[in-house]
Short mmCIF file of C-alpha atoms and ligand atoms in Angstrom, two decimals:
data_model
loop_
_atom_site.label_atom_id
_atom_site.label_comp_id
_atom_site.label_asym_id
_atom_site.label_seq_id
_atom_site.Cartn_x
_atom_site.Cartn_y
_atom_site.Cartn_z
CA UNK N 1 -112.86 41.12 -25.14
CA UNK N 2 -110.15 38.52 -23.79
CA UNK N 3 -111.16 35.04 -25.00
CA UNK N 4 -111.87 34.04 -21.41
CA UNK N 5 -115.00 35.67 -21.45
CA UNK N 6 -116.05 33.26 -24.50
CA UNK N 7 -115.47 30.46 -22.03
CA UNK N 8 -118.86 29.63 -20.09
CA UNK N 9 -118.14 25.62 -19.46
CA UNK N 10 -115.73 23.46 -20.34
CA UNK N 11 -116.69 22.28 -23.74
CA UNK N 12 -116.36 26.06 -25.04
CA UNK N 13 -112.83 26.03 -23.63
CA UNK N 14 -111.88 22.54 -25.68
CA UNK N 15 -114.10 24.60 -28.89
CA UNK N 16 -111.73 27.25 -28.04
CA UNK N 17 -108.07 24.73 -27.67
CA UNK N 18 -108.79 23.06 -30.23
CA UNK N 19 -109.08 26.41 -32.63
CA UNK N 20 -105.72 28.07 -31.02
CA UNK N 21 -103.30 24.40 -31.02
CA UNK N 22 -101.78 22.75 -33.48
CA UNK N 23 -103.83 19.70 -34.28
CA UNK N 24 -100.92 17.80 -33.00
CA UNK N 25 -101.47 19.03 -29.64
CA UNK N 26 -104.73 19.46 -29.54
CA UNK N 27 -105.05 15.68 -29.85
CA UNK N 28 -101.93 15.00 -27.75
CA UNK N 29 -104.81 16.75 -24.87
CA UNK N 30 -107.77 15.73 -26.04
CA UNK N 31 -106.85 12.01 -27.33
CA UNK N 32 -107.41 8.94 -25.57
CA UNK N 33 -106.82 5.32 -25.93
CA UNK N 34 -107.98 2.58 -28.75
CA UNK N 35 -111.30 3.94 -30.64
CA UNK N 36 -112.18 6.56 -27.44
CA UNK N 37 -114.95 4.19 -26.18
CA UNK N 38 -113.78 4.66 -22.14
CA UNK N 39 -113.23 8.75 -22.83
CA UNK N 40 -116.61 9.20 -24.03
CA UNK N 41 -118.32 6.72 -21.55
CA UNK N 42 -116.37 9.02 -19.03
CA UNK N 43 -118.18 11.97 -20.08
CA UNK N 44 -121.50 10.09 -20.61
CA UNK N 45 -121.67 8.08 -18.23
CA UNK N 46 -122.73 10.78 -15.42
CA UNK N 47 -125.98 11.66 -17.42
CA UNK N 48 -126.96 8.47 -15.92
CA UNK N 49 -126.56 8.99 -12.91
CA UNK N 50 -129.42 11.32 -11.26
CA UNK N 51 -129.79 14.21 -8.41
CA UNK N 52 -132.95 14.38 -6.25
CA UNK N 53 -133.52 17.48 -5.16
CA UNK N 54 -134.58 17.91 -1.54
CA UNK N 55 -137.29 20.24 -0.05
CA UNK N 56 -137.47 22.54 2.70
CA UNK N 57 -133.77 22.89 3.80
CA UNK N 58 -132.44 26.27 4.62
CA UNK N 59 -129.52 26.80 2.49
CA UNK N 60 -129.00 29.83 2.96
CA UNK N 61 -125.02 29.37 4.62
CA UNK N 62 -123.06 27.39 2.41
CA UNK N 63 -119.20 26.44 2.43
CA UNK N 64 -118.05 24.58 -0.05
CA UNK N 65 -114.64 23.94 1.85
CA UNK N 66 -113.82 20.39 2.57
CA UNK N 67 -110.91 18.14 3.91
CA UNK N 68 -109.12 15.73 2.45
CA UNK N 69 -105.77 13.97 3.63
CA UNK N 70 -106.28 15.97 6.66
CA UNK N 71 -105.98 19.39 4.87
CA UNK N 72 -108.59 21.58 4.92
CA UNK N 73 -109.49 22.83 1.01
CA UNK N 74 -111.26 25.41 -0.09
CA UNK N 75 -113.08 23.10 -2.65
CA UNK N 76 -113.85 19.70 -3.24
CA UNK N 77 -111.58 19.51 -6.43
CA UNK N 78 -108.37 20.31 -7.69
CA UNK N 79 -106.27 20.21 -10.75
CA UNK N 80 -104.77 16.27 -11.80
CA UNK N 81 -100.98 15.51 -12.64
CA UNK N 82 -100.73 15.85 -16.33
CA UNK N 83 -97.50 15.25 -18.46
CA UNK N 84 -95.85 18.68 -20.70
CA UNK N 85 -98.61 20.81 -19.74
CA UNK N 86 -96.41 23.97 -21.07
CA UNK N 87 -97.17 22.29 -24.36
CA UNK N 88 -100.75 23.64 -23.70
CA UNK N 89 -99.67 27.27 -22.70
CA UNK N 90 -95.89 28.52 -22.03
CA UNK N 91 -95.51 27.80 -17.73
CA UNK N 92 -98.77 26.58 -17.69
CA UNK N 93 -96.93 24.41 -14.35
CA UNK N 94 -96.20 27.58 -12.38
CA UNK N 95 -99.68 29.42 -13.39
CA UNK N 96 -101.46 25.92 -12.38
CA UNK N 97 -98.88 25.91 -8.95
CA UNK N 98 -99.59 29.98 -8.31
CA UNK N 99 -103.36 29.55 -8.66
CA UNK N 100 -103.58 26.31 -6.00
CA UNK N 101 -101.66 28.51 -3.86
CA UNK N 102 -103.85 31.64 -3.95
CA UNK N 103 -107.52 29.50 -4.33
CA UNK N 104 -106.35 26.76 -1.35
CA UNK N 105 -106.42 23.80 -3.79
CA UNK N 106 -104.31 20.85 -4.63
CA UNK N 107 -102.38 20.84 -8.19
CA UNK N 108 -100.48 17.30 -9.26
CA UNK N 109 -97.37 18.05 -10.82
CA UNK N 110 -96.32 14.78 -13.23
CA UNK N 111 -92.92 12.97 -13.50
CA UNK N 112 -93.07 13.93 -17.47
CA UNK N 113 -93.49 17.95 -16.35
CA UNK N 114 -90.94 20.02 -18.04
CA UNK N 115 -90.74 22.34 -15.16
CA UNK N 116 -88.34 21.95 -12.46
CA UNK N 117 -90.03 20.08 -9.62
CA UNK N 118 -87.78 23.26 -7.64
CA UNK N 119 -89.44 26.08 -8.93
CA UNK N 120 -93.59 24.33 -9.07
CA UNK N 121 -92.79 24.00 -5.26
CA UNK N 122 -92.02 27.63 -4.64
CA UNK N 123 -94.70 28.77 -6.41
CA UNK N 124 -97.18 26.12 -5.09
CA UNK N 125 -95.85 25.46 -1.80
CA UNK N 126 -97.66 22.69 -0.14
CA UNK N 127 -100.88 22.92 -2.73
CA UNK N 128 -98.39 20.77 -5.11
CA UNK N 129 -98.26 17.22 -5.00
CA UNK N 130 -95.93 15.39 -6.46
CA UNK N 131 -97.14 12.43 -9.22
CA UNK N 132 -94.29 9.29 -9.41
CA UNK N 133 -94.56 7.03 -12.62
CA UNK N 134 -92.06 4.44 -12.13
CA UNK N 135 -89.80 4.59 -15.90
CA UNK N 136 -86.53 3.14 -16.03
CA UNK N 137 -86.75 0.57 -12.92
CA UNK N 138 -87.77 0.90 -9.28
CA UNK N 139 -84.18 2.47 -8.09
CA UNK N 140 -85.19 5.58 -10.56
CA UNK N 141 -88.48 5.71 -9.20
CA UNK N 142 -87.70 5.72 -5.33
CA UNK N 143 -84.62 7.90 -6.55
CA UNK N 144 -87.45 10.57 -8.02
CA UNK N 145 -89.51 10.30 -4.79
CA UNK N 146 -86.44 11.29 -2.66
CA UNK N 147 -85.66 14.05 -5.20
CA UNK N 148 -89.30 15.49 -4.53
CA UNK N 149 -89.00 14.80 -0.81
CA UNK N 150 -85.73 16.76 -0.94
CA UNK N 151 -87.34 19.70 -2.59
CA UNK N 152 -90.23 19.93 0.06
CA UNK N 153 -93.18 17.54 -1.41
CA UNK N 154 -95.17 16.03 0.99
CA UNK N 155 -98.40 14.38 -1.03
CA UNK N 156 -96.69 11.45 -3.43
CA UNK N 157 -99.55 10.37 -6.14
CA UNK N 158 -98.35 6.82 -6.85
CA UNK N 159 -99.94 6.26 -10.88
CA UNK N 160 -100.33 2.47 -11.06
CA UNK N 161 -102.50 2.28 -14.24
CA UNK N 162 -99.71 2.45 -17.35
CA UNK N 163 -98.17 -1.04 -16.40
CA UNK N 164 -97.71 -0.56 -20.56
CA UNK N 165 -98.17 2.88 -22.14
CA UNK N 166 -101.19 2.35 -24.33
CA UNK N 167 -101.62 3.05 -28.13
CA UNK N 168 -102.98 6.38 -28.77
CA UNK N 169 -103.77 6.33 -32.46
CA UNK N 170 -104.59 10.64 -32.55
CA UNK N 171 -101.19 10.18 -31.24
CA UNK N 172 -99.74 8.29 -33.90
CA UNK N 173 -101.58 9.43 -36.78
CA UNK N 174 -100.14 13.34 -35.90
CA UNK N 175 -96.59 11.64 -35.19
CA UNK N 176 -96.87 13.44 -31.87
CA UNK N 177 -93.27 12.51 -30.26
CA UNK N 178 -91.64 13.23 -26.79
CA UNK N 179 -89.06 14.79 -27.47
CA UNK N 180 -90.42 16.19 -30.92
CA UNK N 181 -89.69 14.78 -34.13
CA UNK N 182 -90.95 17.71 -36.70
CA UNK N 183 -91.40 16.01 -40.24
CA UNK N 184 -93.08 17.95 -43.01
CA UNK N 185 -96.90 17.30 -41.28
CA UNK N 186 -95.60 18.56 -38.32
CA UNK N 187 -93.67 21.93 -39.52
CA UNK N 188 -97.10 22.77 -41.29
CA UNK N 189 -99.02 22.23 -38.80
CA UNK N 190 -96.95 24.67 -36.22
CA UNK N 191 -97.05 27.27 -39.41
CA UNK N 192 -100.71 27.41 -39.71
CA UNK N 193 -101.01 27.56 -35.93
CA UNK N 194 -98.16 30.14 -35.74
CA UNK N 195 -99.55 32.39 -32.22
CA UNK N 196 -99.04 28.52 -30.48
CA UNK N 197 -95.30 28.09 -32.22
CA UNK N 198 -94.09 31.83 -31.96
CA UNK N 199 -95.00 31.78 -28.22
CA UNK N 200 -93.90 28.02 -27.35
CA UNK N 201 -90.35 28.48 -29.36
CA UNK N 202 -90.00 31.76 -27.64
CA UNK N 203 -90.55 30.28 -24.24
CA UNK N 204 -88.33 27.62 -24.80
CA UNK N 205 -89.62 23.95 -26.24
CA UNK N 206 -91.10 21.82 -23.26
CA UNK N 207 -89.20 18.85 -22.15
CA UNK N 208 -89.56 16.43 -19.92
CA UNK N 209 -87.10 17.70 -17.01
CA UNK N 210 -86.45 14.66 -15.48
CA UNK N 211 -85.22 12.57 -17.74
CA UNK N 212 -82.21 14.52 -19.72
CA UNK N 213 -79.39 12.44 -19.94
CA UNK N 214 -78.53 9.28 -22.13
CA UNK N 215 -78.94 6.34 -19.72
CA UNK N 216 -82.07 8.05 -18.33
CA UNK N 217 -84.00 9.30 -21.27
CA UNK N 218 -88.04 9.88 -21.08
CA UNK N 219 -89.40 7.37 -23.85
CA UNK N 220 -93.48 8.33 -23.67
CA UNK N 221 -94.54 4.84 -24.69
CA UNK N 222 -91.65 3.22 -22.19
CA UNK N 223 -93.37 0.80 -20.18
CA UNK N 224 -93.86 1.91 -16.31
CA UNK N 225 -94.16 -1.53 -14.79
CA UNK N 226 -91.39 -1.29 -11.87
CA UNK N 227 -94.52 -0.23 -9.95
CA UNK N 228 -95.54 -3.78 -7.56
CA UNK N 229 -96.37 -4.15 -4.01
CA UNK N 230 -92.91 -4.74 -2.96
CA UNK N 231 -92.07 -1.43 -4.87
CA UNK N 232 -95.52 0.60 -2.86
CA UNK N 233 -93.72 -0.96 0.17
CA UNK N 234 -90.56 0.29 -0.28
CA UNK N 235 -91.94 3.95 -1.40
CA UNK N 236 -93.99 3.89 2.17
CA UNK N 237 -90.70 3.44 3.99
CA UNK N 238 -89.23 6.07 2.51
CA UNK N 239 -91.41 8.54 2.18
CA UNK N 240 -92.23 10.35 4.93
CA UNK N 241 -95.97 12.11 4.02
CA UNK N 242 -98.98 11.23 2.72
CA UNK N 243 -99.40 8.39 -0.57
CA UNK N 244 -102.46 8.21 -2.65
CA UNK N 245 -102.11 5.76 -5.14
CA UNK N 246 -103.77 6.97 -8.75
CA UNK N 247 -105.70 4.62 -11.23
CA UNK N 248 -107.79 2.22 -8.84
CA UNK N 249 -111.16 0.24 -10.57
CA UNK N 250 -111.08 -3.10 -8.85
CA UNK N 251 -112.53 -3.77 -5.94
CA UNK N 252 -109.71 -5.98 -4.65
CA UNK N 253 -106.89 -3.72 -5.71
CA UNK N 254 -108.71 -0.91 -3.30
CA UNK N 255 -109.44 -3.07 -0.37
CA UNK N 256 -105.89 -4.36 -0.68
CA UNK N 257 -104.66 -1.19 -0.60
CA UNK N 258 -106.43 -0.16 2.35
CA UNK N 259 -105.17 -3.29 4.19
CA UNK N 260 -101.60 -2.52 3.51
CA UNK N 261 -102.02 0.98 4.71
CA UNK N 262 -102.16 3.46 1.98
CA UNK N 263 -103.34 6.85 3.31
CA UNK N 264 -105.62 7.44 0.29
CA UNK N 265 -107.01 5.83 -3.18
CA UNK N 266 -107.87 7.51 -6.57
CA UNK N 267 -110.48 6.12 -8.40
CA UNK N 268 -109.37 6.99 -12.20
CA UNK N 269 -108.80 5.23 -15.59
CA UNK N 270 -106.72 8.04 -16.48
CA UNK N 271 -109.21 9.82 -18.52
CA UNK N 272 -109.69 6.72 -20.60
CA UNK N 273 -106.03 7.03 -22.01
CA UNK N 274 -104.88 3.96 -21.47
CA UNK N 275 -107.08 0.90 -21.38
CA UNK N 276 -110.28 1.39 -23.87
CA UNK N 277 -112.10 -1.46 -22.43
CA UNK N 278 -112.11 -0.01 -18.95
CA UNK N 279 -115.22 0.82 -17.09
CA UNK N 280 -116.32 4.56 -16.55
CA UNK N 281 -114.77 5.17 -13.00
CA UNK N 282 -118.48 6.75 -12.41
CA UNK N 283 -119.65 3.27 -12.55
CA UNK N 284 -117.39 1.49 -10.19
CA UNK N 285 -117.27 4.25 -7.01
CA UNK N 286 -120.17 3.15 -5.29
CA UNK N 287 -118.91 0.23 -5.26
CA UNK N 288 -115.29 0.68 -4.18
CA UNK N 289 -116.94 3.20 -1.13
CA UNK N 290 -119.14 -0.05 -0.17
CA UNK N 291 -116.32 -1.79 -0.14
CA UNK N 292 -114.01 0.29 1.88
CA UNK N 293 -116.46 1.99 4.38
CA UNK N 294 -117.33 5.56 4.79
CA UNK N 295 -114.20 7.09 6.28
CA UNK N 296 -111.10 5.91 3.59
CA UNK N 297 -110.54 8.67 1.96
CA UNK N 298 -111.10 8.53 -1.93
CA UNK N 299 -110.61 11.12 -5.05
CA UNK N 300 -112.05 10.99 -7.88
CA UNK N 301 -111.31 11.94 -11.88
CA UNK N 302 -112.19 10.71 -15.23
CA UNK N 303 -114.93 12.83 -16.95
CA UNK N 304 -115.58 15.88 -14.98
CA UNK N 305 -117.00 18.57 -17.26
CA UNK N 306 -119.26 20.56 -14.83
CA UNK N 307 -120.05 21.36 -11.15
CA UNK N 308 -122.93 18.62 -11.21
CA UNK N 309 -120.43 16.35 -12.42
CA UNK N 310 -118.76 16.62 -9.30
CA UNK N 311 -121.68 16.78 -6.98
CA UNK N 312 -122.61 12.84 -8.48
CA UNK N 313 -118.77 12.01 -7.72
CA UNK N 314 -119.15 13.43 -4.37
CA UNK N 315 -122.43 12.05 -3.99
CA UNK N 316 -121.30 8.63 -5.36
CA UNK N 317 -118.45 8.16 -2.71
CA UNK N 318 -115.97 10.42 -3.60
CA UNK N 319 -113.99 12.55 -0.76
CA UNK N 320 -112.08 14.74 -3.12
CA UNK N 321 -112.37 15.43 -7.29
CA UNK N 322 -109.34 16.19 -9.50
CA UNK N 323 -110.06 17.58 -13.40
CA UNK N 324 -108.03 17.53 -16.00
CA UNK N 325 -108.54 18.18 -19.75
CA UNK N 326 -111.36 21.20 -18.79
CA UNK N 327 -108.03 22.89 -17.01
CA UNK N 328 -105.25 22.27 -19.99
CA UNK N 329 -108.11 23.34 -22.84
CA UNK N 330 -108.82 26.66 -20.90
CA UNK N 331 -105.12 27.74 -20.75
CA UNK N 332 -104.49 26.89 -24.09
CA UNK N 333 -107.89 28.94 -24.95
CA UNK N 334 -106.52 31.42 -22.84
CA UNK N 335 -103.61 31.17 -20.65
CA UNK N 336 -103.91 32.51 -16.93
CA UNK N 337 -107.08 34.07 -17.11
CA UNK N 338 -108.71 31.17 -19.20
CA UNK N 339 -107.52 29.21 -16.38
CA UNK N 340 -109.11 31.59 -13.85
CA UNK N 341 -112.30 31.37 -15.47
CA UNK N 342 -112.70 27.75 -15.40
CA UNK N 343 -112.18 27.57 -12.03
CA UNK N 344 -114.07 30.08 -11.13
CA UNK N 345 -116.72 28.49 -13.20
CA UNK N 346 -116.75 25.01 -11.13
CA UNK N 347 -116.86 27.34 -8.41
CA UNK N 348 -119.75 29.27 -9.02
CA UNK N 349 -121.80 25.94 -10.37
CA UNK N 350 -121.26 24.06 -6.98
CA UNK N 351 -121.69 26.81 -5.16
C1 FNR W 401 -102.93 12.96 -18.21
N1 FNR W 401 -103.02 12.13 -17.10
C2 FNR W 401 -101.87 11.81 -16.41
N2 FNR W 401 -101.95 11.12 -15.23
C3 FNR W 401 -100.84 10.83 -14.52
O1 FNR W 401 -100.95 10.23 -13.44
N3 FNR W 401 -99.61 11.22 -14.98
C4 FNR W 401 -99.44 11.91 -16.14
O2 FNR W 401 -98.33 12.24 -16.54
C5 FNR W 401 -100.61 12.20 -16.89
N4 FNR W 401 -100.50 12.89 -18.06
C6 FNR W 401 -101.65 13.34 -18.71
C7 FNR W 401 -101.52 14.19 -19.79
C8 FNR W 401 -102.67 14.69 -20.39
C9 FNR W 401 -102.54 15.63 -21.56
C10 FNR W 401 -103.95 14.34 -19.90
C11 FNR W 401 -105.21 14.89 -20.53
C12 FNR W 401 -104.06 13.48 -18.84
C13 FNR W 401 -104.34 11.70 -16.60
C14 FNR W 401 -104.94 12.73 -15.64
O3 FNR W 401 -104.23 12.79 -14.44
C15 FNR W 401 -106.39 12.39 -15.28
O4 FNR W 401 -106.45 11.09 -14.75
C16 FNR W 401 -107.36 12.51 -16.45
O5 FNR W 401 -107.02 13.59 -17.29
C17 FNR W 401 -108.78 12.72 -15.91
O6 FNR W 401 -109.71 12.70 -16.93
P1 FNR W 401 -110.31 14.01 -17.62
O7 FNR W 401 -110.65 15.00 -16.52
O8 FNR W 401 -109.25 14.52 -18.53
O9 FNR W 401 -111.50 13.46 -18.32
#
């Protein structure tokens, strides 16, 4: 029996990741900001918020195909940009890319991937999106937009919500380094996990690909705050397809965006990695809808751990979902077809 099959929601696929990764990892995933007060109001958060069931529909055809951006998706969610993702599974990019290519969904690949942005966009075609964090200055970042544009990228995610990378004590307390630093905690804690470190040294050790040379070098706690209106402005006039800028909970920041003409908003506090104090992005998305009307399109993340989870999001004003720990826990648990059983999971659930 493959492991997938022990994998019937998402919290048996974190059981499961937590059990095959080194703690390190593990917590690198799983970790948020401060004491963990905005990850787990994430998660809790939609237990407060209720479904009414109605009567005496016919049901009986049902699509769950949707459009957002003006594509047309085969579901209402997708899979959200996240940072050395082969650190969960070896090309855990390219299975992530393949699979939003074959299901007709969108997958995020990050500025800290350690893929080429070349090789996700073969494999994912237009189903990947590009995700810009602005490191090193503006010039870098609009230099890493035209780099994806180059390649074939047409969605930019713009993340505006690590204006300073936050403390991450799981983080700190393992060490956990990009690049690696392996001290003695470390080495013993790749030994005792030694399936993960046989098949991650064997597949090469993830980097971040786009930042390897000395004046350009990927520091994960580097501060990303080149990212300002005048920056957003000068991204729109270069880039030629659609923005969506990632991290949105005020009010103000989303009706400004809308005003400056922004083809899209993600309502997000980054999985409550960055700032503890935030609100539950659950919370806030009536509001922001209210605020911006019915027809400006909005995604959604921060919590998602089943289908109903996403029905609420849906139901609370979102146009399009995006997951992301559920989807890095069930590759590390395992790999492509732990992948293909989460998926199919959400699937079946909304369906
Ligand atoms: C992230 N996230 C993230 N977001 C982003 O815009 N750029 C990035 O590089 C990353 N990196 C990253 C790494 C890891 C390991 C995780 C778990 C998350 C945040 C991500 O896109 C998303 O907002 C949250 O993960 C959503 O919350 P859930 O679904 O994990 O609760």
């Amino acid at each position: 029996m493959g492991r997938e099959e022990k994998i019937f929601d998402s919290f048996d696929a974190c059981r499961i990741s937590q059990s095959k990764l080194p703690k390190l990892i593990f917590d690198f995933i799983e970790g948020a900001t401060g004491r963990e007060i905005a990850a787990n109001a994430n998660v809790n958060s939609f237990n407060e918020v209720k479904l009414l069931p109605r009567a005496l529909i016919d049901v009986s055809e049902r699509s769950l195909s949707t459009s957002f951006l003006g594509e047309k998706f085969c579901f209402p969610f997708g899979i959200a940009p996240m940072g050395m993702c082969n650190l969960a599974y070896p090309n855990a990019d390219i299975l992530m890319a393949n699979i939003a290519k074959e299901r007709n969904l969108p997958h995020c690949i990050a500025t800290a991937t350690s893929t080429n942005l070349e090789e996700v966009h073969s494999a994912g075609e237009d189903k990947s999106w590009f995700q810009l964090y602005v490191l090193n200055g503006p010039e870098r970042g609009l230099e890493l937009a035209k780099i994806a544009q180059s390649i074939g990228y047409k969605t930019l995610i713009l993340t505006v919500d690590v204006p300073q990378a936050a403390r991450r004590l799981r983080e700190l307390r393992n060490g956990f380094n990009v690049p690696f630093k392996i001290g003695m905690s470390q080495f013993i804690d790749f030994a005792i996990h030694p399936v993960w470190s046989i098949r991650t040294l064997s597949s090469g050790i993830p980097k971040p690909v786009l930042f390897q040379n000395e004046d350009n070098k990927f520091e994960r706690t580097a501060n990303r705050m080149g990212a300002d209106w005048d920056f957003l402005n000068q991204l729109r006039s270069i880039w030629d397809g659609k923005i969506i800028v990632k991290g949105i909970l005020s009010i103000e920041d989303a009706k400004k965006l809308k005003s400056v003409g922004i083809d899209g908003i993600w309502v997000s506090n980054h999985g409550g990695r960055q700032l503890d104090g935030a609100p539950a992005p659950i919370d806030i998305l009536p509001l922001i809808r209210d605020a911006l009307g019915k027809d400006f399109p909005i995604a959604f993340d921060s919590g998602l751990r089943d289908a109903s989870d996403i029905v609420k999001a849906l139901a609370s004003g979102a146009d399009f979902t995006f997951l992301g720990r559920p989807i890095l826990h069930s590759l590390a648990a395992a790999g492509k077809a732990g992948l293909e059983k989460i998926l199919s999971i959400f699937t079946e659930e909304l369906y």
